[in-house]
Amino acid sequence: MSFAKVLSPALREIRILCCQSNAASAGTRQFIVSNYPVIKQHNPDLPVLIREASGTPARVFARFEAGVEKKVELDNLSSSNVAAKIAQLLNIA
């Protein structure tokens, strides 16, 4: 999944939550390492927040205009599956 494109202007924020040591968050952590630089390169003004906390289940929230917020659970997914879920959430699949 390629995030090498400008995302919708209706997207206001992406928040990624995960545990910094839990095996269930490993795919999410790998997704962040692999894709965060590309996302920010193509969307420099889009806030992409990464929150790591012990025991936190891996999930991502997307906030759109008019306060609409959607989320997807990412626990126990591989990095490529995390990318697919996030792309589906952002309607770029």
Short mmCIF file of N, CA, C and O in Angstrom, two decimals:
data_model
loop_
_atom_site.label_atom_id
_atom_site.label_comp_id
_atom_site.label_asym_id
_atom_site.label_seq_id
_atom_site.Cartn_x
_atom_site.Cartn_y
_atom_site.Cartn_z
N MET A 1 0.85 -1.18 0.00
CA MET A 1 0.00 0.00 0.00
C MET A 1 0.89 1.23 0.00
O MET A 1 1.79 1.34 0.79
N SER A 2 0.62 2.12 -0.90
CA SER A 2 1.44 3.32 -1.02
C SER A 2 0.69 4.54 -0.46
O SER A 2 -0.43 4.82 -0.87
N PHE A 3 1.34 5.22 0.45
CA PHE A 3 0.78 6.45 0.98
C PHE A 3 1.47 7.65 0.34
O PHE A 3 1.45 8.74 0.87
N ALA A 4 2.09 7.42 -0.82
CA ALA A 4 2.84 8.46 -1.51
C ALA A 4 1.92 9.33 -2.35
O ALA A 4 2.09 9.45 -3.55
N LYS A 5 0.92 9.90 -1.71
CA LYS A 5 0.03 10.82 -2.40
C LYS A 5 -0.59 11.76 -1.38
O LYS A 5 -0.60 11.48 -0.19
N VAL A 6 -1.08 12.86 -1.88
CA VAL A 6 -1.74 13.83 -1.01
C VAL A 6 -3.09 13.26 -0.60
O VAL A 6 -3.86 12.78 -1.44
N LEU A 7 -3.36 13.28 0.69
CA LEU A 7 -4.63 12.77 1.21
C LEU A 7 -5.72 13.82 1.07
O LEU A 7 -5.45 15.00 0.82
N SER A 8 -6.95 13.42 1.24
CA SER A 8 -8.11 14.30 1.08
C SER A 8 -8.00 15.54 1.97
O SER A 8 -7.62 15.44 3.13
N PRO A 9 -8.36 16.70 1.43
CA PRO A 9 -8.35 17.91 2.25
C PRO A 9 -9.40 17.85 3.37
O PRO A 9 -9.33 18.62 4.33
N ALA A 10 -10.36 16.94 3.28
CA ALA A 10 -11.36 16.78 4.34
C ALA A 10 -10.75 16.12 5.58
O ALA A 10 -11.31 16.23 6.67
N LEU A 11 -9.62 15.46 5.42
CA LEU A 11 -8.93 14.81 6.54
C LEU A 11 -8.22 15.88 7.36
O LEU A 11 -7.41 16.65 6.83
N ARG A 12 -8.52 15.94 8.65
CA ARG A 12 -7.94 16.97 9.52
C ARG A 12 -6.82 16.45 10.41
O ARG A 12 -5.93 17.21 10.80
N GLU A 13 -6.85 15.15 10.75
CA GLU A 13 -5.86 14.63 11.70
C GLU A 13 -5.87 13.10 11.67
O GLU A 13 -6.92 12.49 11.48
N ILE A 14 -4.71 12.51 11.86
CA ILE A 14 -4.58 11.07 12.06
C ILE A 14 -3.91 10.85 13.40
O ILE A 14 -2.88 11.48 13.69
N ARG A 15 -4.49 9.99 14.23
CA ARG A 15 -3.90 9.63 15.53
C ARG A 15 -3.67 8.13 15.55
O ARG A 15 -4.61 7.36 15.36
N ILE A 16 -2.44 7.73 15.80
CA ILE A 16 -2.09 6.32 15.88
C ILE A 16 -1.70 6.03 17.32
O ILE A 16 -0.81 6.67 17.87
N LEU A 17 -2.37 5.05 17.93
CA LEU A 17 -2.09 4.66 19.30
C LEU A 17 -1.57 3.22 19.29
O LEU A 17 -2.09 2.38 18.56
N CYS A 18 -0.57 2.95 20.13
CA CYS A 18 -0.04 1.60 20.24
C CYS A 18 0.80 1.48 21.50
O CYS A 18 1.10 2.46 22.16
N CYS A 19 1.15 0.25 21.83
CA CYS A 19 2.03 -0.05 22.95
C CYS A 19 3.46 -0.13 22.41
O CYS A 19 3.69 -0.71 21.35
N GLN A 20 4.41 0.45 23.13
CA GLN A 20 5.79 0.46 22.66
C GLN A 20 6.51 -0.87 22.80
O GLN A 20 7.57 -1.07 22.23
N SER A 21 5.91 -1.84 23.51
CA SER A 21 6.61 -3.11 23.71
C SER A 21 5.74 -4.35 23.46
O SER A 21 6.27 -5.44 23.30
N ASN A 22 4.46 -4.21 23.42
CA ASN A 22 3.55 -5.34 23.25
C ASN A 22 3.66 -5.94 21.85
O ASN A 22 3.71 -5.23 20.85
N ALA A 23 3.69 -7.27 21.76
CA ALA A 23 3.77 -7.95 20.46
C ALA A 23 2.56 -7.65 19.58
O ALA A 23 2.66 -7.65 18.35
N ALA A 24 1.39 -7.40 20.19
CA ALA A 24 0.18 -7.11 19.42
C ALA A 24 0.30 -5.80 18.64
O ALA A 24 -0.40 -5.60 17.65
N SER A 25 1.19 -4.91 19.06
CA SER A 25 1.38 -3.62 18.39
C SER A 25 2.57 -3.62 17.44
O SER A 25 2.88 -2.59 16.85
N ALA A 26 3.24 -4.75 17.27
CA ALA A 26 4.46 -4.79 16.45
C ALA A 26 4.21 -4.34 15.01
O ALA A 26 5.00 -3.59 14.44
N GLY A 27 3.14 -4.79 14.40
CA GLY A 27 2.82 -4.39 13.03
C GLY A 27 2.55 -2.90 12.91
O GLY A 27 2.95 -2.27 11.92
N THR A 28 1.91 -2.34 13.91
CA THR A 28 1.63 -0.91 13.91
C THR A 28 2.92 -0.12 14.04
O THR A 28 3.12 0.88 13.33
N ARG A 29 3.81 -0.56 14.92
CA ARG A 29 5.11 0.13 15.07
C ARG A 29 5.91 0.07 13.77
O ARG A 29 6.51 1.06 13.36
N GLN A 30 5.90 -1.08 13.11
CA GLN A 30 6.61 -1.21 11.84
C GLN A 30 5.98 -0.33 10.76
O GLN A 30 6.69 0.28 9.97
N PHE A 31 4.66 -0.24 10.75
CA PHE A 31 3.97 0.65 9.81
C PHE A 31 4.43 2.10 10.02
O PHE A 31 4.71 2.81 9.05
N ILE A 32 4.53 2.51 11.27
CA ILE A 32 4.95 3.89 11.58
C ILE A 32 6.35 4.14 11.04
O ILE A 32 6.60 5.15 10.37
N VAL A 33 7.27 3.23 11.33
CA VAL A 33 8.66 3.39 10.88
C VAL A 33 8.73 3.46 9.35
O VAL A 33 9.46 4.27 8.79
N SER A 34 7.96 2.62 8.69
CA SER A 34 8.02 2.53 7.22
C SER A 34 7.28 3.65 6.50
O SER A 34 7.71 4.08 5.43
N ASN A 35 6.15 4.09 7.04
CA ASN A 35 5.26 4.97 6.29
C ASN A 35 5.14 6.40 6.78
O ASN A 35 4.74 7.27 6.01
N TYR A 36 5.46 6.67 8.04
CA TYR A 36 5.32 8.03 8.55
C TYR A 36 6.10 9.06 7.71
O TYR A 36 5.54 10.09 7.34
N PRO A 37 7.38 8.80 7.37
CA PRO A 37 8.10 9.80 6.58
C PRO A 37 7.45 10.11 5.23
O PRO A 37 7.41 11.26 4.80
N VAL A 38 6.91 9.09 4.58
CA VAL A 38 6.27 9.29 3.27
C VAL A 38 4.97 10.08 3.43
O VAL A 38 4.69 11.00 2.65
N ILE A 39 4.19 9.73 4.45
CA ILE A 39 2.92 10.45 4.69
C ILE A 39 3.21 11.92 4.94
O ILE A 39 2.56 12.81 4.37
N LYS A 40 4.20 12.22 5.79
CA LYS A 40 4.51 13.62 6.11
C LYS A 40 5.14 14.35 4.92
O LYS A 40 4.92 15.54 4.74
N GLN A 41 5.90 13.65 4.10
CA GLN A 41 6.50 14.27 2.93
C GLN A 41 5.43 14.76 1.97
O GLN A 41 5.54 15.85 1.41
N HIS A 42 4.37 13.99 1.79
CA HIS A 42 3.32 14.34 0.84
C HIS A 42 2.18 15.14 1.46
O HIS A 42 1.35 15.69 0.74
N ASN A 43 2.13 15.18 2.80
CA ASN A 43 1.07 15.91 3.52
C ASN A 43 1.70 16.67 4.69
O ASN A 43 1.40 16.40 5.85
N PRO A 44 2.57 17.64 4.41
CA PRO A 44 3.33 18.29 5.49
C PRO A 44 2.49 19.05 6.51
O PRO A 44 2.92 19.21 7.66
N ASP A 45 1.31 19.50 6.13
CA ASP A 45 0.47 20.27 7.06
C ASP A 45 -0.53 19.41 7.82
O ASP A 45 -1.25 19.93 8.67
N LEU A 46 -0.59 18.12 7.51
CA LEU A 46 -1.53 17.22 8.18
C LEU A 46 -0.95 16.75 9.51
O LEU A 46 0.13 16.16 9.54
N PRO A 47 -1.64 17.00 10.63
CA PRO A 47 -1.16 16.48 11.90
C PRO A 47 -1.27 14.95 11.94
O PRO A 47 -2.35 14.40 11.72
N VAL A 48 -0.16 14.28 12.16
CA VAL A 48 -0.12 12.83 12.34
C VAL A 48 0.45 12.60 13.73
O VAL A 48 1.65 12.77 13.96
N LEU A 49 -0.42 12.26 14.67
CA LEU A 49 -0.03 12.10 16.07
C LEU A 49 0.20 10.63 16.37
O LEU A 49 -0.62 9.79 16.02
N ILE A 50 1.31 10.35 17.02
CA ILE A 50 1.65 8.98 17.40
C ILE A 50 1.74 8.95 18.91
O ILE A 50 2.54 9.67 19.50
N ARG A 51 0.91 8.12 19.52
CA ARG A 51 0.87 8.01 20.97
C ARG A 51 1.20 6.58 21.38
O ARG A 51 0.51 5.65 21.01
N GLU A 52 2.28 6.42 22.13
CA GLU A 52 2.67 5.11 22.64
C GLU A 52 2.46 5.11 24.15
O GLU A 52 2.91 6.02 24.83
N ALA A 53 1.79 4.08 24.64
CA ALA A 53 1.56 3.94 26.08
C ALA A 53 1.49 2.46 26.40
O ALA A 53 0.90 1.68 25.65
N SER A 54 2.07 2.09 27.49
CA SER A 54 2.13 0.69 27.91
C SER A 54 0.73 0.10 28.03
O SER A 54 -0.15 0.67 28.69
N GLY A 55 0.51 -1.03 27.36
CA GLY A 55 -0.76 -1.73 27.44
C GLY A 55 -1.86 -1.20 26.55
O GLY A 55 -2.96 -1.73 26.54
N THR A 56 -1.58 -0.15 25.78
CA THR A 56 -2.60 0.44 24.90
C THR A 56 -2.82 -0.45 23.68
O THR A 56 -1.87 -0.83 23.02
N PRO A 57 -4.06 -0.80 23.37
CA PRO A 57 -4.31 -1.56 22.15
C PRO A 57 -4.01 -0.71 20.92
O PRO A 57 -4.25 0.49 20.92
N ALA A 58 -3.49 -1.34 19.89
CA ALA A 58 -3.16 -0.62 18.66
C ALA A 58 -4.44 -0.25 17.93
O ALA A 58 -5.30 -1.09 17.70
N ARG A 59 -4.54 1.02 17.56
CA ARG A 59 -5.70 1.50 16.81
C ARG A 59 -5.35 2.84 16.18
O ARG A 59 -4.38 3.49 16.57
N VAL A 60 -6.13 3.24 15.21
CA VAL A 60 -5.92 4.52 14.54
C VAL A 60 -7.25 5.25 14.46
O VAL A 60 -8.30 4.64 14.25
N PHE A 61 -7.19 6.55 14.66
CA PHE A 61 -8.35 7.44 14.56
C PHE A 61 -8.08 8.42 13.42
O PHE A 61 -6.97 8.92 13.28
N ALA A 62 -9.10 8.70 12.64
CA ALA A 62 -9.02 9.72 11.60
C ALA A 62 -10.13 10.72 11.87
O ALA A 62 -11.29 10.35 12.03
N ARG A 63 -9.74 12.00 11.96
CA ARG A 63 -10.71 13.06 12.17
C ARG A 63 -10.86 13.82 10.86
O ARG A 63 -9.89 14.24 10.26
N PHE A 64 -12.11 13.97 10.44
CA PHE A 64 -12.44 14.64 9.19
C PHE A 64 -13.12 15.97 9.50
O PHE A 64 -13.43 16.27 10.65
N GLU A 65 -13.40 16.74 8.45
CA GLU A 65 -14.09 18.01 8.65
C GLU A 65 -15.45 17.78 9.29
O GLU A 65 -15.99 16.68 9.24
N ALA A 66 -15.97 18.80 9.91
CA ALA A 66 -17.25 18.77 10.62
C ALA A 66 -17.18 17.86 11.85
O ALA A 66 -18.21 17.40 12.33
N GLY A 67 -15.98 17.56 12.34
CA GLY A 67 -15.83 16.79 13.57
C GLY A 67 -16.10 15.30 13.45
O GLY A 67 -16.16 14.60 14.45
N VAL A 68 -16.26 14.79 12.24
CA VAL A 68 -16.50 13.36 12.03
C VAL A 68 -15.22 12.60 12.35
O VAL A 68 -14.15 12.95 11.85
N GLU A 69 -15.33 11.57 13.18
CA GLU A 69 -14.17 10.79 13.56
C GLU A 69 -14.45 9.31 13.35
O GLU A 69 -15.53 8.83 13.67
N LYS A 70 -13.48 8.60 12.78
CA LYS A 70 -13.61 7.16 12.55
C LYS A 70 -12.39 6.49 13.15
O LYS A 70 -11.31 7.09 13.25
N LYS A 71 -12.55 5.20 13.54
CA LYS A 71 -11.41 4.47 14.11
C LYS A 71 -11.39 3.04 13.60
O LYS A 71 -12.42 2.50 13.16
N VAL A 72 -10.19 2.45 13.65
CA VAL A 72 -9.99 1.07 13.25
C VAL A 72 -9.04 0.43 14.28
O VAL A 72 -8.05 1.04 14.67
N GLU A 73 -9.37 -0.79 14.70
CA GLU A 73 -8.51 -1.55 15.60
C GLU A 73 -7.40 -2.21 14.80
O GLU A 73 -7.65 -2.75 13.71
N LEU A 74 -6.17 -2.19 15.33
CA LEU A 74 -5.01 -2.70 14.60
C LEU A 74 -4.24 -3.79 15.34
O LEU A 74 -3.19 -4.23 14.86
N ASP A 75 -4.71 -4.23 16.49
CA ASP A 75 -4.00 -5.24 17.28
C ASP A 75 -3.77 -6.51 16.47
O ASP A 75 -4.66 -6.97 15.74
N ASN A 76 -2.59 -7.09 16.61
CA ASN A 76 -2.21 -8.37 16.02
C ASN A 76 -2.24 -8.39 14.50
O ASN A 76 -2.42 -9.45 13.90
N LEU A 77 -2.05 -7.24 13.86
CA LEU A 77 -1.98 -7.19 12.40
C LEU A 77 -0.54 -6.98 11.96
O LEU A 77 0.24 -6.34 12.66
N SER A 78 -0.21 -7.50 10.78
CA SER A 78 1.12 -7.25 10.21
C SER A 78 1.16 -5.81 9.69
O SER A 78 0.13 -5.15 9.54
N SER A 79 2.36 -5.34 9.39
CA SER A 79 2.52 -3.99 8.89
C SER A 79 1.71 -3.76 7.61
O SER A 79 1.08 -2.72 7.44
N SER A 80 1.72 -4.74 6.70
CA SER A 80 0.96 -4.57 5.45
C SER A 80 -0.54 -4.57 5.71
O SER A 80 -1.29 -3.83 5.05
N ASN A 81 -1.00 -5.36 6.67
CA ASN A 81 -2.43 -5.34 7.02
C ASN A 81 -2.81 -4.04 7.70
O ASN A 81 -3.92 -3.54 7.51
N VAL A 82 -1.91 -3.50 8.51
CA VAL A 82 -2.15 -2.19 9.14
C VAL A 82 -2.29 -1.13 8.04
O VAL A 82 -3.22 -0.32 8.06
N ALA A 83 -1.40 -1.16 7.06
CA ALA A 83 -1.47 -0.20 5.95
C ALA A 83 -2.79 -0.32 5.20
O ALA A 83 -3.42 0.68 4.86
N ALA A 84 -3.24 -1.55 4.97
CA ALA A 84 -4.50 -1.77 4.26
C ALA A 84 -5.69 -1.24 5.07
O ALA A 84 -6.60 -0.61 4.51
N LYS A 85 -5.68 -1.48 6.37
CA LYS A 85 -6.78 -1.00 7.23
C LYS A 85 -6.82 0.53 7.27
O LYS A 85 -7.89 1.13 7.20
N ILE A 86 -5.64 1.15 7.38
CA ILE A 86 -5.59 2.61 7.42
C ILE A 86 -6.00 3.20 6.07
O ILE A 86 -6.74 4.18 6.00
N ALA A 87 -5.56 2.58 4.97
CA ALA A 87 -5.97 3.05 3.65
C ALA A 87 -7.48 2.95 3.49
O ALA A 87 -8.11 3.85 2.92
N GLN A 88 -8.06 1.88 3.98
CA GLN A 88 -9.52 1.71 3.91
C GLN A 88 -10.22 2.78 4.74
O GLN A 88 -11.19 3.38 4.30
N LEU A 89 -9.68 3.07 5.92
CA LEU A 89 -10.25 4.10 6.79
C LEU A 89 -10.20 5.47 6.11
O LEU A 89 -11.14 6.25 6.20
N LEU A 90 -9.10 5.75 5.41
CA LEU A 90 -8.92 7.04 4.76
C LEU A 90 -9.48 7.08 3.35
O LEU A 90 -9.33 8.07 2.64
N ASN A 91 -10.12 5.98 2.94
CA ASN A 91 -10.72 5.88 1.59
C ASN A 91 -9.72 6.08 0.46
O ASN A 91 -10.00 6.74 -0.53
N ILE A 92 -8.52 5.48 0.63
CA ILE A 92 -7.54 5.53 -0.45
C ILE A 92 -7.19 4.14 -0.95
O ILE A 92 -6.23 3.95 -1.68
N ALA A 93 -7.97 3.14 -0.52
CA ALA A 93 -7.69 1.74 -0.92
C ALA A 93 -7.97 1.53 -2.38
O ALA A 93 -8.74 2.17 -3.01
#
